[in-house]
Short mmCIF file of C-alpha atoms and ligand atoms in Angstrom, two decimals:
data_model
loop_
_atom_site.label_atom_id
_atom_site.label_comp_id
_atom_site.label_asym_id
_atom_site.label_seq_id
_atom_site.Cartn_x
_atom_site.Cartn_y
_atom_site.Cartn_z
CA MET A 1 100.98 -12.21 11.49
CA LYS A 2 100.33 -13.03 14.92
CA ILE A 3 100.03 -16.28 16.92
CA LEU A 4 99.50 -17.18 20.15
CA VAL A 5 100.68 -20.52 21.11
CA THR A 6 99.92 -21.67 24.62
CA GLY A 7 102.08 -24.06 26.31
CA GLY A 8 104.77 -22.99 23.68
CA LEU A 9 107.73 -23.83 25.84
CA GLY A 10 106.64 -27.22 26.14
CA PHE A 11 107.68 -30.55 24.20
CA ILE A 12 104.96 -29.78 21.26
CA GLY A 13 105.05 -25.94 21.63
CA SER A 14 108.30 -25.75 20.85
CA HIS A 15 108.90 -27.05 18.30
CA THR A 16 105.49 -25.73 16.93
CA VAL A 17 107.12 -21.89 17.94
CA VAL A 18 110.44 -22.89 15.29
CA GLU A 19 107.87 -23.75 12.54
CA LEU A 20 106.09 -21.39 12.67
CA GLN A 21 109.01 -18.65 12.80
CA ASN A 22 110.47 -20.15 9.87
CA GLN A 23 106.77 -19.77 7.64
CA GLY A 24 107.13 -16.14 9.04
CA PHE A 25 104.81 -15.79 12.05
CA GLU A 26 105.80 -14.06 15.12
CA VAL A 27 104.80 -15.49 18.11
CA ILE A 28 103.79 -15.21 21.67
CA ILE A 29 104.41 -17.72 24.21
CA ILE A 30 101.68 -18.57 27.46
CA ASP A 31 103.54 -20.93 29.77
CA ASN A 32 103.38 -21.00 33.76
CA LEU A 33 106.27 -23.57 33.60
CA SER A 34 104.81 -25.98 35.55
CA ASN A 35 106.20 -28.60 33.01
CA SER A 36 108.92 -26.26 31.06
CA SER A 37 111.64 -24.45 31.45
CA GLU A 38 112.47 -20.48 30.27
CA GLU A 39 115.83 -22.29 29.49
CA VAL A 40 113.41 -23.79 26.26
CA LEU A 41 113.76 -19.95 24.78
CA LYS A 42 117.49 -19.76 23.87
CA GLY A 43 117.04 -23.01 22.17
CA ILE A 44 114.72 -21.51 19.93
CA VAL A 45 116.25 -18.28 19.03
CA ALA A 46 119.04 -20.52 18.60
CA ILE A 47 117.06 -22.54 16.07
CA THR A 48 115.60 -19.87 14.61
CA GLY A 49 117.58 -16.18 15.83
CA LYS A 50 114.42 -14.95 16.57
CA LEU A 51 112.94 -14.62 20.21
CA PRO A 52 109.74 -15.08 20.48
CA VAL A 53 107.64 -13.23 23.58
CA PHE A 54 107.07 -14.91 26.11
CA GLU A 55 104.79 -14.09 28.83
CA LYS A 56 104.32 -16.93 31.91
CA LEU A 57 101.35 -16.64 32.39
CA ASP A 58 98.51 -19.52 34.10
CA LEU A 59 95.71 -20.11 31.99
CA ARG A 60 93.16 -21.07 34.87
CA GLU A 61 94.00 -17.61 36.37
CA LYS A 62 90.82 -16.02 34.48
CA LYS A 63 91.48 -12.39 35.36
CA SER A 64 95.51 -13.01 33.94
CA VAL A 65 94.00 -14.73 30.78
CA GLN A 66 91.64 -11.66 30.01
CA ASP A 67 93.61 -9.23 30.70
CA PHE A 68 96.13 -10.60 27.71
CA PHE A 69 94.03 -10.18 25.35
CA LYS A 70 93.09 -6.67 26.14
CA ARG A 71 96.98 -6.20 26.04
CA HIS A 72 97.24 -8.37 22.64
CA ASN A 73 93.93 -7.78 20.39
CA ASP A 74 96.03 -7.87 17.69
CA VAL A 75 96.01 -11.85 18.12
CA ASP A 76 95.37 -13.36 14.40
CA GLY A 77 95.39 -17.41 15.23
CA VAL A 78 96.16 -19.56 18.57
CA ILE A 79 96.99 -22.93 18.44
CA HIS A 80 96.23 -24.13 22.10
CA PHE A 81 98.94 -26.31 23.86
CA ALA A 82 99.26 -26.15 27.06
CA ALA A 83 97.48 -28.38 29.54
CA SER A 84 98.82 -31.36 31.35
CA LYS A 85 98.95 -34.93 29.93
CA ALA A 86 99.88 -37.32 31.84
CA VAL A 87 98.19 -40.49 32.03
CA GLY A 88 98.73 -42.30 35.61
CA GLU A 89 99.03 -38.65 37.06
CA SER A 90 95.65 -38.17 35.74
CA VAL A 91 94.04 -40.93 37.47
CA GLU A 92 95.59 -39.89 40.80
CA ASN A 93 94.00 -35.76 40.53
CA PRO A 94 90.98 -35.91 38.10
CA LEU A 95 90.53 -32.36 39.71
CA LEU A 96 94.05 -31.44 38.81
CA TYR A 97 93.52 -32.15 35.01
CA TYR A 98 89.78 -30.81 34.53
CA GLU A 99 90.76 -27.52 35.95
CA ASN A 100 94.35 -27.21 34.10
CA ASN A 101 92.50 -28.41 30.74
CA ILE A 102 88.78 -27.79 31.09
CA ASN A 103 89.07 -24.02 32.73
CA ALA A 104 91.76 -23.04 30.75
CA LEU A 105 89.35 -23.54 27.21
CA VAL A 106 87.10 -21.95 28.16
CA TYR A 107 88.58 -19.24 29.25
CA LEU A 108 90.61 -18.98 26.35
CA LEU A 109 86.90 -19.08 23.71
CA GLN A 110 85.68 -16.49 25.50
CA GLU A 111 88.08 -14.03 25.13
CA LEU A 112 87.76 -15.91 21.11
CA GLU A 113 84.36 -15.63 20.87
CA GLN A 114 84.55 -11.92 21.36
CA LYS A 115 86.46 -11.31 17.86
CA PRO A 116 84.95 -10.70 14.49
CA GLU A 117 86.98 -13.92 13.57
CA ALA A 118 89.40 -15.85 15.37
CA ASN A 119 91.09 -19.62 14.12
CA PHE A 120 91.76 -22.02 16.84
CA ILE A 121 94.13 -24.81 17.13
CA PHE A 122 93.46 -27.69 19.66
CA SER A 123 96.07 -30.45 20.59
CA SER A 124 94.43 -33.84 20.71
CA SER A 125 94.65 -37.45 21.37
CA CYS A 126 94.69 -40.20 19.23
CA THR A 127 93.44 -41.63 23.21
CA VAL A 128 89.97 -40.60 22.00
CA TYR A 129 89.34 -43.30 20.06
CA GLY A 130 90.03 -45.73 23.07
CA GLN A 131 90.75 -49.40 21.31
CA ALA A 132 89.72 -48.77 18.31
CA LYS A 133 88.03 -51.52 16.32
CA THR A 134 89.50 -51.31 12.80
CA MET A 135 93.68 -50.61 11.91
CA PRO A 136 94.30 -47.87 10.45
CA ILE A 137 92.43 -45.29 12.81
CA THR A 138 90.41 -42.84 10.91
CA GLU A 139 88.78 -39.29 11.62
CA ASN A 140 85.00 -41.47 11.77
CA ALA A 141 85.85 -43.92 13.85
CA PRO A 142 83.95 -43.59 17.30
CA VAL A 143 85.59 -41.73 20.24
CA GLN A 144 85.15 -44.54 22.97
CA THR A 145 84.68 -43.86 26.63
CA ALA A 146 88.01 -42.69 28.52
CA MET A 147 89.99 -44.02 29.45
CA SER A 148 91.77 -41.48 31.89
CA PRO A 149 90.79 -38.32 33.25
CA TYR A 150 93.60 -36.85 30.99
CA GLY A 151 91.61 -39.00 27.83
CA ASN A 152 88.35 -37.36 28.93
CA THR A 153 89.40 -34.14 29.00
CA LYS A 154 90.36 -34.24 25.05
CA GLN A 155 86.72 -35.55 24.38
CA ILE A 156 84.95 -32.75 26.53
CA GLY A 157 87.80 -29.87 24.85
CA GLU A 158 86.80 -31.14 21.62
CA GLU A 159 82.87 -31.32 22.66
CA ILE A 160 83.33 -27.79 23.97
CA ILE A 161 85.39 -26.76 20.48
CA SER A 162 82.31 -28.01 18.42
CA ASP A 163 79.47 -26.55 20.48
CA VAL A 164 81.58 -22.75 20.42
CA THR A 165 81.91 -22.86 16.88
CA LYS A 166 78.20 -23.32 16.36
CA VAL A 167 77.45 -20.03 17.65
CA THR A 168 80.51 -18.20 17.21
CA ASN A 169 82.96 -16.77 14.46
CA ILE A 170 85.86 -19.32 15.94
CA ASN A 171 86.58 -22.03 13.19
CA ALA A 172 88.50 -24.48 14.96
CA VAL A 173 90.69 -27.76 14.35
CA LEU A 174 91.14 -30.56 16.09
CA LEU A 175 94.93 -32.46 15.56
CA ARG A 176 94.83 -35.80 17.61
CA TYR A 177 98.60 -36.53 17.53
CA PHE A 178 99.43 -40.00 17.87
CA ASN A 179 102.55 -41.19 19.66
CA PRO A 180 104.73 -37.35 19.41
CA ILE A 181 108.53 -38.82 19.68
CA GLY A 182 112.69 -37.20 18.78
CA SER A 183 113.85 -33.64 19.38
CA HIS A 184 114.52 -31.21 16.53
CA PRO A 185 117.82 -32.23 14.96
CA SER A 186 120.01 -29.63 16.24
CA ALA A 187 118.87 -30.83 19.30
CA GLU A 188 118.77 -27.44 20.63
CA ILE A 189 114.77 -28.17 21.87
CA GLY A 190 113.64 -31.46 22.96
CA GLU A 191 111.68 -33.45 25.83
CA LEU A 192 112.54 -32.25 28.93
CA PRO A 193 113.35 -35.03 31.50
CA LEU A 194 111.23 -33.95 34.62
CA GLY A 195 110.89 -37.09 36.44
CA VAL A 196 110.56 -40.55 35.72
CA PRO A 197 109.44 -40.25 31.96
CA GLN A 198 106.37 -41.97 31.47
CA ASN A 199 106.26 -42.43 28.13
CA LEU A 200 108.37 -45.44 26.18
CA VAL A 201 110.98 -43.12 24.12
CA PRO A 202 112.59 -41.01 26.70
CA PHE A 203 112.58 -44.40 29.50
CA ILE A 204 114.80 -45.57 26.40
CA THR A 205 116.59 -43.08 25.89
CA GLN A 206 117.70 -43.17 29.51
CA THR A 207 118.61 -46.12 30.09
CA GLY A 208 120.27 -46.62 27.35
CA PHE A 209 122.18 -43.36 28.69
CA GLY A 210 122.91 -45.03 31.98
CA LEU A 211 120.42 -43.41 33.50
CA ARG A 212 117.53 -46.35 34.47
CA LYS A 213 118.91 -49.70 35.25
CA GLU A 214 117.02 -51.52 32.47
CA LEU A 215 113.49 -50.97 30.23
CA SER A 216 110.53 -52.72 31.34
CA VAL A 217 108.49 -53.30 28.90
CA TYR A 218 104.38 -53.77 30.03
CA GLY A 219 103.31 -57.19 29.11
CA ASP A 220 104.33 -59.47 25.52
CA ASP A 221 100.78 -60.89 25.58
CA TYR A 222 99.34 -58.73 23.23
CA PRO A 223 97.42 -59.66 20.62
CA THR A 224 100.09 -58.61 18.19
CA PRO A 225 103.11 -60.66 16.42
CA ASP A 226 105.61 -60.47 18.44
CA GLY A 227 103.76 -59.99 21.67
CA THR A 228 104.15 -56.65 22.44
CA ALA A 229 101.95 -53.40 21.87
CA ILE A 230 101.70 -51.02 18.68
CA ARG A 231 102.00 -47.32 18.54
CA ASP A 232 102.27 -44.79 15.54
CA TYR A 233 105.75 -43.43 16.95
CA ILE A 234 105.41 -39.69 14.76
CA HIS A 235 108.45 -37.63 14.53
CA VAL A 236 107.87 -34.57 16.33
CA VAL A 237 108.95 -31.94 13.80
CA ASP A 238 106.44 -33.77 11.73
CA LEU A 239 103.99 -32.89 13.87
CA ALA A 240 104.74 -29.08 14.39
CA LYS A 241 104.55 -28.99 10.65
CA ALA A 242 101.26 -30.26 10.56
CA HIS A 243 100.36 -26.96 13.13
CA VAL A 244 101.63 -24.60 10.36
CA ILE A 245 99.62 -25.92 7.41
CA ALA A 246 96.47 -26.01 9.68
CA LEU A 247 96.86 -22.58 11.02
CA GLN A 248 97.33 -21.46 6.98
CA ARG A 249 94.67 -23.12 6.18
CA LEU A 250 92.41 -21.48 8.64
CA LEU A 251 93.51 -18.26 7.39
CA ASN A 252 93.28 -19.00 4.03
CA LYS A 253 89.25 -19.80 4.88
CA LYS A 254 89.19 -21.94 1.67
CA ASN A 255 86.62 -24.96 2.15
CA LEU A 256 86.22 -24.87 6.04
CA GLU A 257 84.30 -26.41 8.43
CA LYS A 258 83.36 -24.76 11.60
CA VAL A 259 85.89 -27.72 13.11
CA GLU A 260 87.58 -30.16 11.43
CA THR A 261 89.96 -32.87 12.96
CA PHE A 262 92.59 -34.79 11.65
CA ASN A 263 94.86 -37.98 12.47
CA LEU A 264 98.22 -36.96 13.19
CA GLY A 265 100.59 -40.00 12.66
CA THR A 266 102.57 -41.61 10.30
CA GLY A 267 100.39 -44.40 9.33
CA THR A 268 102.65 -46.94 10.34
CA GLY A 269 102.43 -49.05 13.46
CA SER A 270 105.28 -50.48 15.11
CA SER A 271 105.65 -52.57 18.51
CA VAL A 272 107.90 -51.53 21.29
CA LEU A 273 110.30 -54.72 20.20
CA GLU A 274 110.27 -52.57 17.33
CA VAL A 275 110.83 -49.80 18.96
CA ILE A 276 113.78 -51.30 21.08
CA ARG A 277 115.48 -52.29 18.42
CA SER A 278 115.49 -49.75 16.10
CA PHE A 279 117.25 -47.32 19.26
CA GLU A 280 119.96 -50.35 19.51
CA LYS A 281 120.88 -49.71 15.52
CA VAL A 282 120.75 -45.94 15.34
CA SER A 283 122.74 -45.80 19.44
CA GLY A 284 124.68 -49.06 18.18
CA LYS A 285 124.12 -50.16 21.92
CA LYS A 286 122.69 -53.17 23.23
CA LEU A 287 119.55 -51.88 25.22
CA PRO A 288 119.37 -53.89 28.87
CA TYR A 289 115.13 -54.76 29.60
CA LYS A 290 112.78 -57.29 30.89
CA ILE A 291 109.27 -57.76 30.27
CA VAL A 292 106.64 -57.62 33.30
CA ALA A 293 103.13 -57.46 33.38
CA ARG A 294 100.79 -55.15 31.54
CA ARG A 295 99.86 -51.47 32.38
CA GLU A 296 96.40 -50.74 33.45
CA GLY A 297 95.26 -48.95 30.87
CA ASP A 298 96.80 -49.81 27.63
CA ILE A 299 95.08 -50.78 24.32
CA THR A 300 97.12 -53.28 22.31
CA GLU A 301 97.27 -51.29 18.73
CA ALA A 302 97.00 -48.12 17.44
CA TYR A 303 97.70 -46.45 13.85
CA ALA A 304 96.69 -43.38 12.12
CA ASN A 305 94.73 -43.78 8.63
CA THR A 306 96.71 -39.93 7.47
CA ASP A 307 94.90 -40.36 4.04
CA LYS A 308 92.83 -37.09 5.27
CA ALA A 309 95.68 -34.72 6.54
CA ASN A 310 97.90 -36.21 3.27
CA ASN A 311 94.50 -35.04 1.12
CA VAL A 312 93.66 -32.02 3.15
CA LEU A 313 96.09 -30.98 4.71
CA GLY A 314 98.00 -32.17 1.86
CA TRP A 315 100.71 -32.97 5.05
CA LYS A 316 102.71 -36.63 5.51
CA ALA A 317 105.02 -36.97 8.35
CA GLN A 318 108.73 -37.68 6.29
CA SER A 319 110.94 -39.28 9.56
CA THR A 320 111.02 -42.88 10.12
CA LEU A 321 110.78 -44.62 13.02
CA ASP A 322 115.05 -44.79 12.86
CA GLU A 323 114.88 -41.01 12.02
CA ALA A 324 113.07 -39.90 15.12
CA MET A 325 114.65 -42.58 17.33
CA ALA A 326 118.57 -41.22 16.15
CA SER A 327 117.01 -37.57 17.52
CA ALA A 328 115.99 -39.26 20.56
CA TRP A 329 119.54 -40.59 21.19
CA LYS A 330 120.97 -36.93 20.36
CA TRP A 331 118.95 -35.07 22.31
CA GLU A 332 119.74 -37.18 25.36
CA GLN A 333 123.34 -36.80 25.40
CA LYS A 334 123.32 -33.35 24.53
CA ILE A 335 121.27 -32.50 27.99
CA ARG A 336 123.67 -34.94 29.36
CA SER A 337 126.58 -33.60 28.27
C1 LIG B 401 103.99 -46.12 24.37
C2 LIG B 401 104.40 -48.21 24.40
C3 LIG B 401 103.62 -49.05 27.04
C4 LIG B 401 106.09 -47.02 28.77
C5 LIG B 401 100.48 -42.17 25.89
C6 LIG B 401 98.87 -40.64 26.08
C7 LIG B 401 98.99 -40.20 24.53
C8 LIG B 401 100.36 -39.06 24.32
C9 LIG B 401 101.19 -40.32 24.52
C10 LIG B 401 100.30 -37.26 25.70
C11 LIG B 401 102.77 -48.84 25.58
C12 LIG B 401 105.29 -49.12 26.33
C13 LIG B 401 105.83 -47.13 27.41
C14 LIG B 401 107.95 -47.97 29.68
C15 LIG B 401 106.61 -49.84 28.12
N1 LIG B 401 100.15 -38.31 25.86
N2 LIG B 401 106.21 -48.73 27.37
N3 LIG B 401 107.10 -49.57 29.11
O1 LIG B 401 100.62 -45.31 26.39
O2 LIG B 401 100.39 -45.06 24.06
O3 LIG B 401 100.16 -42.80 24.91
O4 LIG B 401 101.41 -41.17 25.69
O5 LIG B 401 99.72 -36.92 24.58
O6 LIG B 401 97.92 -38.73 24.60
O7 LIG B 401 98.33 -41.98 26.35
O8 LIG B 401 102.35 -43.59 25.17
O9 LIG B 401 105.20 -43.64 25.62
O10 LIG B 401 103.44 -44.34 27.59
O11 LIG B 401 103.79 -45.66 26.08
O12 LIG B 401 106.72 -50.60 27.68
O13 LIG B 401 108.67 -48.11 30.53
O14 LIG B 401 104.82 -48.20 25.47
O15 LIG B 401 102.72 -50.14 27.33
O16 LIG B 401 102.11 -50.15 25.03
P1 LIG B 401 100.77 -43.95 25.29
P2 LIG B 401 103.54 -44.22 25.92
#
């Protein structure tokens, strides 16, 4: 079975390629290298011993997408990670996000709708829920007005897929990630540190390593037990495994709805201070931090109700916060050595 992974040299994409190969799938990666590097291929091979096919390609170029599918008309499934994902950047440069995250999706689906059948997995995000009213968050929680153009592209992407699957032979799964963190236990692949990290965990590990003076904790006046915001931090390997299971569900074609949505989290919320404590525990280091004002657009709390993924996919996150944090710290030390 041949699987196309777009954005397959990225953080979640590369970890998913490893798990696909571990399950015997043949993998083709498309990536435009805007937020990744071909070096990641070496890490994948170091783990699995198998070199995936890689084609540098920008999905915003419709002709390139068409030519790709002419050359590879035997793809059995597509996992679509390739997208811009920085919330703040999307506010500054919305058109970059609408072009990259929407046009590319449309060009991919235009190729898939021509096939007798197609299996499509979409990388979505819990950001579509905004600040959900009830915790833990189920897949039935209302999709709220997006807090950023990035979040809006995820909502629009889900709606496009839903409309298209109604009138084509494409079956789709929407995977709404909570907060992916950590790295493969081998430390051969991980989150590439490109620029100043916007996300909490890479900023923590860089601070721990001494690359950053201190962490700024964005607000301790939230209505939470310790005043800092709560998220559901899921190990990226658990997340990757969920993609393979979702793909196998599509390929098995049993009791499928045209579009199925799953929240991928641990089901446990952790505050910023709890994440800091976890880092200090696994690294043995004291993390310098200061409390500053809230970050514009941040929500108070988000953690997943994972019953549907547990019951329908038979998938459950295995790693604890400490294990995920330990893997992130191991990766930070490895790339700085
Ligand atoms: C987590 C918590 C911050 C940095 C975003 C996107 C989501 C996904 C993951 C792409 C928040 C706090 C952070 C820092 C801090 N992105 N924080 N100091 O905002 O929950 O989710 O990234 O797929 O779609 O919305 O993740 O890691 O940025 O923040 O205090 O230097 O850590 O305020 O409470 P977030 P995050």
